[in-house]
Amino acid sequence: MFLFESEAKVREVLREYYKTTLYEEWNISTIVKSLLDQFEVLVVEDDLEALSNLFEETLVNLSQEEITTDKKEQLLNLSQKINQVIKSPHIRQIFSYKLLKSNILASATDSVVKDHNCYQDSDQKISPLMFLIKRYAKDGILDFEDVRFSQRHRKIVGAVLDGLNLSLLLAVTPMEWSVLRELGQSKSMNKVKELVGKLYQNYDCEEGVKYIRCALVTMIDLWESDRLRTARNNESWFRSNVYAGVWDRLFLPNDQFYSKRAECHSAVFRELKSLGHDVKNMKVDFILRDINSNQDFITTEEKPTNTGAAEDVIKSKALQQETLALWRDQIGCDKLAKHLEAITCQWVGTELIIRGTKIIGRTMVSYVKARCTIPIAHCNEEINFYESSRSLLLFLSLKRAVTLNYEKLKAIINTKYKFELDNLYISSDHHTLRTKPDSCPNSEEEEPELVAYIHKYGPEFEKHCLSALDYVKYPLNVKTGLQLEDLINIPIDKKQKKA
Protein backbone atom coordinates (compact mmCIF):
# COMPACT_ATOMS: atom_id res chain seq x y z
CA MET A 1 0.00 0.00 0.00
CA PHE A 2 1.34 3.42 -0.94
CA LEU A 3 1.91 6.14 1.64
CA PHE A 4 -0.36 8.66 -0.06
CA GLU A 5 -3.25 6.15 0.00
CA SER A 6 -3.00 5.58 3.75
CA GLU A 7 -3.62 8.92 5.46
CA ALA A 8 -5.88 7.46 8.16
CA LYS A 9 -3.42 4.73 9.05
CA VAL A 10 -0.49 7.15 9.03
CA ARG A 11 -2.36 9.46 11.42
CA GLU A 12 -3.04 6.47 13.67
CA VAL A 13 0.64 5.50 13.73
CA LEU A 14 1.72 9.08 14.48
CA ARG A 15 -0.84 9.51 17.25
CA GLU A 16 0.19 6.24 18.88
CA TYR A 17 3.89 7.15 18.72
CA TYR A 18 3.61 10.63 20.22
CA LYS A 19 1.09 9.58 22.87
CA THR A 20 3.12 6.60 24.14
CA THR A 21 6.73 7.70 23.59
CA LEU A 22 8.59 9.83 26.12
CA TYR A 23 9.65 13.26 24.90
CA GLU A 24 13.33 12.39 25.44
CA GLU A 25 12.95 9.48 23.00
CA TRP A 26 11.18 11.35 20.18
CA ASN A 27 13.06 10.78 16.94
CA ILE A 28 11.76 11.79 13.52
CA SER A 29 14.03 9.36 11.70
CA THR A 30 12.73 6.46 13.76
CA ILE A 31 9.04 7.14 13.11
CA VAL A 32 9.67 7.82 9.39
CA LYS A 33 11.54 4.53 9.06
CA SER A 34 8.71 2.76 10.87
CA LEU A 35 6.16 4.23 8.44
CA LEU A 36 8.21 3.24 5.40
CA ASP A 37 8.39 -0.32 6.71
CA GLN A 38 4.60 -0.39 6.35
CA PHE A 39 3.98 1.74 3.26
CA GLU A 40 5.53 2.18 -0.18
CA VAL A 41 6.86 5.41 -1.70
CA LEU A 42 5.49 6.46 -5.11
CA VAL A 43 6.90 9.96 -5.73
CA VAL A 44 9.43 11.25 -3.21
CA GLU A 45 8.56 14.97 -3.36
CA ASP A 46 4.80 14.42 -3.26
CA ASP A 47 5.04 11.90 -0.42
CA LEU A 48 7.30 14.21 1.60
CA GLU A 49 4.79 17.03 1.23
CA ALA A 50 1.89 14.77 2.21
CA LEU A 51 3.72 13.35 5.22
CA SER A 52 4.75 16.83 6.40
CA ASN A 53 1.11 17.94 6.37
CA LEU A 54 0.01 14.81 8.22
CA PHE A 55 2.71 15.33 10.86
CA GLU A 56 1.72 18.96 11.41
CA GLU A 57 -2.01 18.20 11.53
CA THR A 58 -1.55 15.32 13.98
CA LEU A 59 0.79 17.25 16.29
CA VAL A 60 -1.55 20.24 16.44
CA ASN A 61 -4.55 18.00 17.22
CA LEU A 62 -2.63 16.19 19.94
CA SER A 63 -1.56 19.48 21.50
CA GLN A 64 -5.20 20.56 21.71
CA GLU A 65 -6.13 17.31 23.42
CA GLU A 66 -3.17 17.39 25.82
CA ILE A 67 -3.84 18.45 29.41
CA THR A 68 -0.31 19.03 30.73
CA THR A 69 1.27 22.34 29.72
CA ASP A 70 4.78 20.94 29.08
CA LYS A 71 3.58 18.25 26.69
CA LYS A 72 1.32 20.74 24.92
CA GLU A 73 4.26 23.10 24.31
CA GLN A 74 6.50 20.27 23.13
CA LEU A 75 3.93 19.16 20.55
CA LEU A 76 3.33 22.71 19.31
CA ASN A 77 7.04 23.48 19.04
CA LEU A 78 7.60 20.35 16.98
CA SER A 79 4.62 21.11 14.72
CA GLN A 80 6.09 24.51 13.86
CA LYS A 81 9.37 23.10 12.57
CA ILE A 82 8.20 19.71 11.30
CA ASN A 83 7.98 20.84 7.66
CA GLN A 84 11.66 21.77 7.62
CA VAL A 85 12.65 18.52 9.33
CA ILE A 86 10.64 16.26 7.04
CA LYS A 87 12.07 17.92 3.93
CA SER A 88 15.65 17.83 5.22
CA PRO A 89 18.30 16.03 3.10
CA HIS A 90 18.46 13.16 5.59
CA ILE A 91 14.74 12.34 5.50
CA ARG A 92 14.70 12.85 1.74
CA GLN A 93 17.53 10.31 1.47
CA ILE A 94 15.52 7.78 3.49
CA PHE A 95 12.58 8.17 1.09
CA SER A 96 14.81 7.91 -1.97
CA TYR A 97 16.50 4.79 -0.66
CA LYS A 98 13.15 3.17 0.08
CA LEU A 99 11.94 3.89 -3.45
CA LEU A 100 15.18 2.63 -5.00
CA LYS A 101 15.16 -0.57 -2.97
CA SER A 102 11.51 -1.27 -3.83
CA ASN A 103 12.24 -0.80 -7.53
CA ILE A 104 15.30 -3.06 -7.40
CA LEU A 105 13.45 -5.82 -5.57
CA ALA A 106 10.46 -5.63 -7.87
CA SER A 107 12.66 -5.71 -10.97
CA ALA A 108 14.77 -8.56 -9.64
CA THR A 109 11.76 -10.61 -8.62
CA ASP A 110 10.08 -10.13 -12.00
CA SER A 111 13.21 -11.24 -13.85
CA VAL A 112 13.79 -14.40 -11.86
CA VAL A 113 10.15 -15.44 -11.95
CA LYS A 114 9.96 -15.01 -15.72
CA ASP A 115 13.06 -17.15 -16.21
CA HIS A 116 11.81 -20.72 -15.80
CA ASN A 117 15.37 -22.06 -16.04
CA CYS A 118 16.10 -20.32 -12.73
CA TYR A 119 13.06 -21.37 -10.72
CA GLN A 120 10.30 -23.58 -12.10
CA ASP A 121 8.47 -24.45 -8.86
CA SER A 122 6.27 -21.38 -8.78
CA ASP A 123 3.95 -19.67 -11.24
CA GLN A 124 3.60 -16.58 -9.06
CA LYS A 125 5.89 -13.92 -7.72
CA ILE A 126 8.07 -14.84 -4.74
CA SER A 127 10.26 -12.68 -2.54
CA PRO A 128 13.88 -12.25 -3.64
CA LEU A 129 15.08 -13.79 -0.36
CA MET A 130 12.93 -16.88 -0.86
CA PHE A 131 14.23 -17.21 -4.39
CA LEU A 132 17.85 -17.11 -3.19
CA ILE A 133 17.09 -19.67 -0.50
CA LYS A 134 15.45 -22.05 -2.94
CA ARG A 135 18.16 -21.53 -5.53
CA TYR A 136 21.33 -21.50 -3.43
CA ALA A 137 20.69 -22.85 0.09
CA LYS A 138 22.21 -26.24 0.95
CA ASP A 139 21.04 -28.39 3.85
CA GLY A 140 18.95 -25.52 5.19
CA ILE A 141 21.86 -23.02 5.15
CA LEU A 142 22.37 -20.00 2.88
CA ASP A 143 25.91 -18.67 3.24
CA PHE A 144 26.24 -15.28 1.55
CA GLU A 145 30.02 -15.38 1.98
CA ASP A 146 30.69 -18.76 0.38
CA VAL A 147 27.99 -19.08 -2.30
CA ARG A 148 29.08 -18.12 -5.81
CA PHE A 149 26.03 -16.27 -7.09
CA SER A 150 25.52 -16.01 -10.82
CA GLN A 151 26.13 -12.65 -12.43
CA ARG A 152 22.44 -11.96 -13.09
CA HIS A 153 21.46 -12.72 -9.48
CA ARG A 154 24.02 -10.52 -7.75
CA LYS A 155 21.78 -7.47 -7.90
CA ILE A 156 19.24 -9.43 -5.84
CA VAL A 157 21.88 -10.31 -3.25
CA GLY A 158 22.78 -6.70 -2.51
CA ALA A 159 19.15 -5.63 -2.15
CA VAL A 160 18.31 -8.63 0.07
CA LEU A 161 21.28 -8.01 2.39
CA ASP A 162 20.33 -4.35 2.71
CA GLY A 163 16.73 -5.26 3.45
CA LEU A 164 17.67 -7.78 6.15
CA ASN A 165 19.94 -5.27 7.96
CA LEU A 166 22.62 -7.89 8.60
CA SER A 167 25.56 -5.49 8.81
CA LEU A 168 26.88 -4.51 12.23
CA LEU A 169 24.68 -1.75 13.64
CA LEU A 170 26.83 1.14 14.81
CA ALA A 171 26.14 2.04 18.45
CA VAL A 172 28.05 4.81 20.20
CA THR A 173 27.55 7.42 22.91
CA PRO A 174 28.06 11.14 22.17
CA MET A 175 31.22 11.24 24.31
CA GLU A 176 32.71 8.17 22.59
CA TRP A 177 31.96 9.68 19.19
CA SER A 178 33.58 12.94 20.23
CA VAL A 179 36.78 11.13 21.23
CA LEU A 180 36.81 8.90 18.14
CA ARG A 181 36.33 11.83 15.79
CA GLU A 182 39.13 13.75 17.46
CA LEU A 183 41.35 10.67 17.06
CA GLY A 184 40.47 10.41 13.37
CA GLN A 185 41.30 14.05 12.76
CA SER A 186 44.73 13.76 14.41
CA LYS A 187 47.58 14.34 11.97
CA SER A 188 50.51 13.10 14.04
CA MET A 189 51.46 10.73 16.83
CA ASN A 190 51.98 13.68 19.17
CA LYS A 191 48.35 14.73 18.67
CA VAL A 192 47.19 11.23 19.61
CA LYS A 193 49.37 11.31 22.73
CA GLU A 194 47.86 14.67 23.68
CA LEU A 195 44.40 13.16 23.30
CA VAL A 196 45.31 10.22 25.56
CA GLY A 197 46.69 12.65 28.12
CA LYS A 198 43.42 14.60 28.15
CA LEU A 199 41.42 11.38 28.58
CA TYR A 200 43.44 10.39 31.65
CA GLN A 201 42.82 13.77 33.29
CA ASN A 202 39.24 12.65 33.90
CA TYR A 203 39.79 9.16 35.26
CA ASP A 204 36.16 8.45 36.17
CA CYS A 205 34.74 8.94 32.67
CA GLU A 206 32.22 6.61 31.02
CA GLU A 207 33.32 3.04 30.38
CA GLY A 208 33.53 3.29 26.60
CA VAL A 209 35.98 6.18 26.85
CA LYS A 210 38.07 4.22 29.37
CA TYR A 211 38.28 1.42 26.81
CA ILE A 212 39.30 3.83 24.02
CA ARG A 213 42.15 5.33 26.01
CA CYS A 214 43.41 1.85 27.05
CA ALA A 215 43.27 0.65 23.44
CA LEU A 216 45.08 3.79 22.27
CA VAL A 217 47.91 3.22 24.74
CA THR A 218 48.31 -0.30 23.34
CA MET A 219 48.28 0.99 19.75
CA ILE A 220 50.82 3.74 20.47
CA ASP A 221 53.20 1.22 22.07
CA LEU A 222 52.85 -1.08 19.05
CA TRP A 223 53.42 1.72 16.52
CA GLU A 224 56.44 3.09 18.34
CA SER A 225 58.00 -0.36 18.70
CA ASP A 226 57.42 -1.01 14.97
CA ARG A 227 57.03 -4.71 15.80
CA LEU A 228 53.84 -5.11 13.79
CA ARG A 229 55.61 -4.15 10.60
CA THR A 230 59.11 -5.53 11.02
CA ALA A 231 58.81 -8.70 13.09
CA ARG A 232 57.40 -12.16 12.42
CA ASN A 233 55.07 -12.52 15.37
CA ASN A 234 53.39 -15.76 16.41
CA GLU A 235 49.90 -16.26 17.82
CA SER A 236 51.00 -15.97 21.46
CA TRP A 237 52.73 -12.65 20.75
CA PHE A 238 49.59 -11.20 19.14
CA ARG A 239 47.49 -12.46 22.05
CA SER A 240 49.71 -10.82 24.68
CA ASN A 241 50.62 -7.58 22.93
CA VAL A 242 47.67 -6.78 20.64
CA TYR A 243 44.48 -8.63 21.53
CA ALA A 244 44.79 -8.18 25.31
CA GLY A 245 44.61 -4.39 25.05
CA VAL A 246 42.18 -3.86 22.17
CA TRP A 247 40.00 -6.99 22.40
CA ASP A 248 39.98 -8.64 25.84
CA ARG A 249 39.83 -5.24 27.55
CA LEU A 250 36.65 -4.47 25.55
CA PHE A 251 34.62 -7.06 27.49
CA LEU A 252 36.24 -6.61 30.91
CA PRO A 253 33.53 -4.45 32.60
CA ASN A 254 30.52 -6.61 31.55
CA ASP A 255 29.38 -8.07 34.87
CA GLN A 256 27.06 -10.59 33.17
CA PHE A 257 29.94 -12.18 31.20
CA TYR A 258 33.35 -13.63 31.83
CA SER A 259 35.99 -14.40 29.20
CA LYS A 260 37.92 -17.61 28.68
CA ARG A 261 41.23 -17.74 26.88
CA ALA A 262 43.45 -20.16 24.90
CA GLU A 263 42.03 -23.42 23.55
CA CYS A 264 38.72 -23.24 25.42
CA HIS A 265 36.08 -25.94 25.12
CA SER A 266 32.88 -24.66 23.55
CA ALA A 267 29.92 -24.85 25.91
CA VAL A 268 27.55 -25.37 22.98
CA PHE A 269 29.25 -28.51 21.69
CA ARG A 270 29.64 -29.85 25.21
CA GLU A 271 25.93 -29.32 25.82
CA LEU A 272 24.93 -31.01 22.56
CA LYS A 273 27.23 -33.91 23.26
CA SER A 274 25.65 -34.41 26.69
CA LEU A 275 22.27 -34.64 24.93
CA GLY A 276 23.52 -37.50 22.75
CA HIS A 277 24.36 -35.56 19.58
CA ASP A 278 27.27 -36.87 17.55
CA VAL A 279 29.33 -33.66 17.50
CA LYS A 280 33.00 -32.92 18.01
CA ASN A 281 33.85 -30.95 21.15
CA MET A 282 35.67 -28.09 19.43
CA LYS A 283 38.09 -25.67 21.07
CA VAL A 284 38.35 -21.95 20.34
CA ASP A 285 40.81 -19.21 21.30
CA PHE A 286 38.43 -16.79 23.05
CA ILE A 287 34.96 -17.18 24.55
CA LEU A 288 32.61 -14.63 26.10
CA ARG A 289 30.39 -16.70 28.40
CA ASP A 290 27.30 -15.84 30.39
CA ILE A 291 27.95 -16.19 34.13
CA ASN A 292 24.50 -17.61 34.96
CA SER A 293 23.68 -19.99 32.11
CA ASN A 294 27.25 -20.82 30.96
CA GLN A 295 26.23 -20.13 27.36
CA ASP A 296 28.70 -18.67 24.87
CA PHE A 297 27.64 -15.38 23.24
CA ILE A 298 30.73 -14.74 21.18
CA THR A 299 33.72 -16.89 20.20
CA THR A 300 36.92 -15.84 18.48
CA GLU A 301 39.64 -17.64 16.55
CA GLU A 302 43.09 -16.11 16.18
CA LYS A 303 45.85 -16.64 13.64
CA PRO A 304 48.97 -14.51 13.00
CA THR A 305 48.65 -15.08 9.22
CA ASN A 306 46.17 -16.60 6.77
CA THR A 307 47.70 -20.03 7.32
CA GLY A 308 45.05 -22.13 9.05
CA ALA A 309 42.46 -19.36 9.00
CA ALA A 310 40.23 -21.16 6.48
CA GLU A 311 39.83 -24.12 8.87
CA ASP A 312 38.94 -21.71 11.66
CA VAL A 313 36.18 -20.16 9.52
CA ILE A 314 34.63 -23.57 8.87
CA LYS A 315 34.74 -24.37 12.58
CA SER A 316 33.25 -20.99 13.53
CA LYS A 317 30.33 -21.31 11.12
CA ALA A 318 29.55 -24.79 12.43
CA LEU A 319 29.60 -23.32 15.93
CA GLN A 320 27.19 -20.55 14.89
CA GLN A 321 24.75 -23.07 13.45
CA GLU A 322 24.88 -25.36 16.49
CA THR A 323 24.43 -22.38 18.82
CA LEU A 324 21.30 -21.22 16.99
CA ALA A 325 19.95 -24.77 16.88
CA LEU A 326 20.39 -25.07 20.64
CA TRP A 327 18.76 -21.70 21.31
CA ARG A 328 15.89 -22.57 19.00
CA ASP A 329 15.38 -25.82 20.88
CA GLN A 330 15.41 -24.03 24.22
CA ILE A 331 12.92 -21.43 23.01
CA GLY A 332 10.85 -23.82 20.93
CA CYS A 333 9.70 -21.25 18.38
CA ASP A 334 11.19 -20.24 15.02
CA LYS A 335 9.36 -16.91 15.12
CA LEU A 336 11.14 -15.99 18.35
CA ALA A 337 14.49 -17.50 17.37
CA LYS A 338 14.69 -15.12 14.39
CA HIS A 339 15.33 -12.28 16.86
CA LEU A 340 18.62 -13.89 17.93
CA GLU A 341 22.00 -13.93 16.20
CA ALA A 342 25.04 -16.17 16.64
CA ILE A 343 28.26 -14.15 16.26
CA THR A 344 31.83 -15.35 15.84
CA CYS A 345 35.01 -13.42 15.04
CA GLN A 346 38.26 -14.22 13.26
CA TRP A 347 41.52 -12.40 13.92
CA VAL A 348 44.19 -12.72 11.22
CA GLY A 349 47.08 -10.66 12.52
CA THR A 350 45.62 -7.18 12.99
CA GLU A 351 42.51 -7.75 10.81
CA LEU A 352 39.20 -8.68 12.42
CA ILE A 353 36.32 -10.28 10.50
CA ILE A 354 32.94 -10.40 12.25
CA ARG A 355 30.52 -13.07 11.03
CA GLY A 356 26.93 -13.78 11.97
CA THR A 357 24.16 -16.33 11.44
CA LYS A 358 20.41 -15.84 11.88
CA ILE A 359 17.35 -18.02 11.45
CA ILE A 360 15.00 -16.75 8.75
CA GLY A 361 11.96 -18.97 8.37
CA ARG A 362 13.46 -22.44 8.53
CA THR A 363 16.76 -21.45 6.93
CA MET A 364 19.97 -20.40 8.62
CA VAL A 365 21.52 -17.41 6.85
CA SER A 366 25.25 -16.73 7.32
CA TYR A 367 27.07 -13.53 6.37
CA VAL A 368 29.94 -11.16 7.13
CA LYS A 369 28.79 -8.35 9.46
CA ALA A 370 31.91 -6.17 9.33
CA ARG A 371 35.67 -6.07 8.75
CA CYS A 372 38.25 -3.78 10.29
CA THR A 373 42.02 -3.51 10.72
CA ILE A 374 44.38 -2.06 13.27
CA PRO A 375 47.01 -0.20 11.21
CA ILE A 376 50.46 -1.74 11.58
CA ALA A 377 52.27 1.63 11.55
CA HIS A 378 51.76 5.39 11.63
CA CYS A 379 55.22 6.60 10.74
CA ASN A 380 54.12 9.19 8.16
CA GLU A 381 53.18 12.53 9.70
CA GLU A 382 50.67 13.15 6.90
CA ILE A 383 48.69 9.99 7.68
CA ASN A 384 45.58 10.54 9.79
CA PHE A 385 44.11 8.03 12.22
CA TYR A 386 40.65 7.43 10.77
CA GLU A 387 41.26 3.70 10.29
CA SER A 388 42.11 3.26 13.96
CA SER A 389 39.07 5.33 14.96
CA ARG A 390 36.82 3.25 12.71
CA SER A 391 38.09 0.00 14.23
CA LEU A 392 37.44 1.18 17.79
CA LEU A 393 33.93 2.28 16.77
CA LEU A 394 33.22 -1.19 15.37
CA PHE A 395 34.61 -2.88 18.50
CA LEU A 396 32.31 -0.84 20.76
CA SER A 397 29.33 -1.50 18.48
CA LEU A 398 30.06 -5.24 18.47
CA LYS A 399 30.17 -5.37 22.25
CA ARG A 400 26.76 -3.71 22.43
CA ALA A 401 25.31 -6.02 19.75
CA VAL A 402 26.45 -9.07 21.70
CA THR A 403 25.04 -7.66 24.95
CA LEU A 404 21.70 -6.89 23.27
CA ASN A 405 21.56 -10.44 21.88
CA TYR A 406 22.13 -11.76 25.41
CA GLU A 407 19.34 -9.55 26.78
CA LYS A 408 16.94 -10.80 24.10
CA LEU A 409 17.57 -14.46 24.88
CA LYS A 410 17.29 -13.78 28.61
CA ALA A 411 13.97 -11.95 28.09
CA ILE A 412 12.51 -14.86 26.11
CA ILE A 413 13.70 -17.54 28.55
CA ASN A 414 12.49 -15.58 31.60
CA THR A 415 9.11 -15.08 29.92
CA LYS A 416 8.96 -18.80 29.21
CA TYR A 417 9.66 -19.69 32.84
CA LYS A 418 7.09 -17.20 34.11
CA PHE A 419 4.48 -18.35 31.60
CA GLU A 420 4.97 -22.00 32.50
CA LEU A 421 4.80 -21.24 36.20
CA ASP A 422 1.61 -19.20 35.79
CA ASN A 423 0.03 -22.09 33.87
CA LEU A 424 1.49 -24.85 36.09
CA TYR A 425 3.32 -26.59 33.29
CA ILE A 426 7.07 -27.06 33.68
CA SER A 427 8.93 -28.34 30.62
CA SER A 428 12.25 -30.11 30.72
CA ASP A 429 15.42 -28.15 29.89
CA HIS A 430 15.27 -29.00 26.17
CA HIS A 431 11.60 -29.83 25.79
CA THR A 432 10.21 -26.36 25.57
CA LEU A 433 6.94 -24.74 24.67
CA ARG A 434 6.41 -24.30 20.91
CA THR A 435 3.96 -21.89 19.39
CA LYS A 436 2.55 -24.58 17.10
CA PRO A 437 3.15 -28.34 16.87
CA ASP A 438 4.73 -28.27 13.39
CA SER A 439 7.52 -25.86 14.43
CA CYS A 440 9.63 -28.90 15.27
CA PRO A 441 10.36 -31.74 12.82
CA ASN A 442 9.51 -34.37 15.42
CA SER A 443 6.36 -32.73 16.70
CA GLU A 444 4.20 -35.69 15.69
CA GLU A 445 6.13 -37.77 18.24
CA GLU A 446 5.44 -35.40 21.15
CA GLU A 447 3.38 -36.52 24.12
CA PRO A 448 -0.37 -35.82 23.72
CA GLU A 449 -0.25 -33.66 26.87
CA LEU A 450 2.41 -31.36 25.38
CA VAL A 451 0.67 -31.11 21.99
CA ALA A 452 -2.58 -30.12 23.69
CA TYR A 453 -0.71 -27.56 25.78
CA ILE A 454 0.92 -26.09 22.66
CA HIS A 455 -2.45 -25.71 20.92
CA LYS A 456 -3.91 -24.01 23.98
CA TYR A 457 -1.12 -21.66 25.06
CA GLY A 458 1.30 -21.39 22.14
CA PRO A 459 0.03 -18.16 20.51
CA GLU A 460 -0.38 -16.48 23.89
CA PHE A 461 3.19 -17.43 24.86
CA GLU A 462 4.53 -15.94 21.64
CA LYS A 463 2.61 -12.74 22.29
CA HIS A 464 4.09 -12.44 25.79
CA CYS A 465 7.63 -13.00 24.47
CA LEU A 466 7.28 -10.42 21.70
CA SER A 467 6.00 -7.94 24.26
CA ALA A 468 9.04 -8.63 26.45
CA LEU A 469 11.36 -8.11 23.47
CA ASP A 470 9.89 -4.64 22.90
CA TYR A 471 11.58 -3.55 26.14
CA VAL A 472 15.02 -4.84 25.14
CA LYS A 473 16.79 -1.77 23.78
CA TYR A 474 20.11 -0.01 23.84
CA PRO A 475 20.63 2.41 26.76
CA LEU A 476 19.20 5.88 26.15
CA ASN A 477 22.64 7.49 25.88
CA VAL A 478 23.67 5.12 23.07
CA LYS A 479 22.90 6.37 19.57
CA THR A 480 22.21 3.79 16.86
CA GLY A 481 21.20 3.66 13.22
CA LEU A 482 19.49 6.81 12.03
CA GLN A 483 20.01 8.48 15.42
CA LEU A 484 23.69 8.81 14.54
CA GLU A 485 22.72 11.62 12.18
CA ASP A 486 22.12 13.74 15.28
CA LEU A 487 25.84 13.49 16.13
CA ILE A 488 27.46 14.01 12.76
CA ASN A 489 26.88 17.75 12.41
CA ILE A 490 27.64 18.66 16.03
CA PRO A 491 31.07 20.28 16.54
CA ILE A 492 33.43 18.45 18.86
CA ASP A 493 33.54 21.13 21.56
CA LYS A 494 29.73 21.31 21.78
CA LYS A 495 29.41 17.55 22.09
CA GLN A 496 31.95 17.47 24.91
CA LYS A 497 29.89 20.00 26.84
CA LYS A 498 26.74 17.91 26.43
CA ALA A 499 28.33 14.54 27.26
Coordinates of C-alpha atoms in Angstrom, one line a residue, residues 1-10 32 35-36 38-44 46-52 54 95:
M1 CA 0.0 0.0 0.0
F2 CA 1.3 3.4 -0.9
L3 CA 1.9 6.1 1.6
F4 CA -0.4 8.7 -0.1
E5 CA -3.3 6.1 0.0
S6 CA -3.0 5.6 3.8
E7 CA -3.6 8.9 5.5
A8 CA -5.9 7.5 8.2
K9 CA -3.4 4.7 9.1
V10 CA -0.5 7.1 9.0
V32 CA 9.7 7.8 9.4
L35 CA 6.2 4.2 8.4
L36 CA 8.2 3.2 5.4
Q38 CA 4.6 -0.4 6.4
F39 CA 4.0 1.7 3.3
E40 CA 5.5 2.2 -0.2
V41 CA 6.9 5.4 -1.7
L42 CA 5.5 6.5 -5.1
V43 CA 6.9 10.0 -5.7
V44 CA 9.4 11.3 -3.2
D46 CA 4.8 14.4 -3.3
D47 CA 5.0 11.9 -0.4
L48 CA 7.3 14.2 1.6
E49 CA 4.8 17.0 1.2
A50 CA 1.9 14.8 2.2
L51 CA 3.7 13.3 5.2
S52 CA 4.8 16.8 6.4
L54 CA 0.0 14.8 8.2
F95 CA 12.6 8.2 1.1

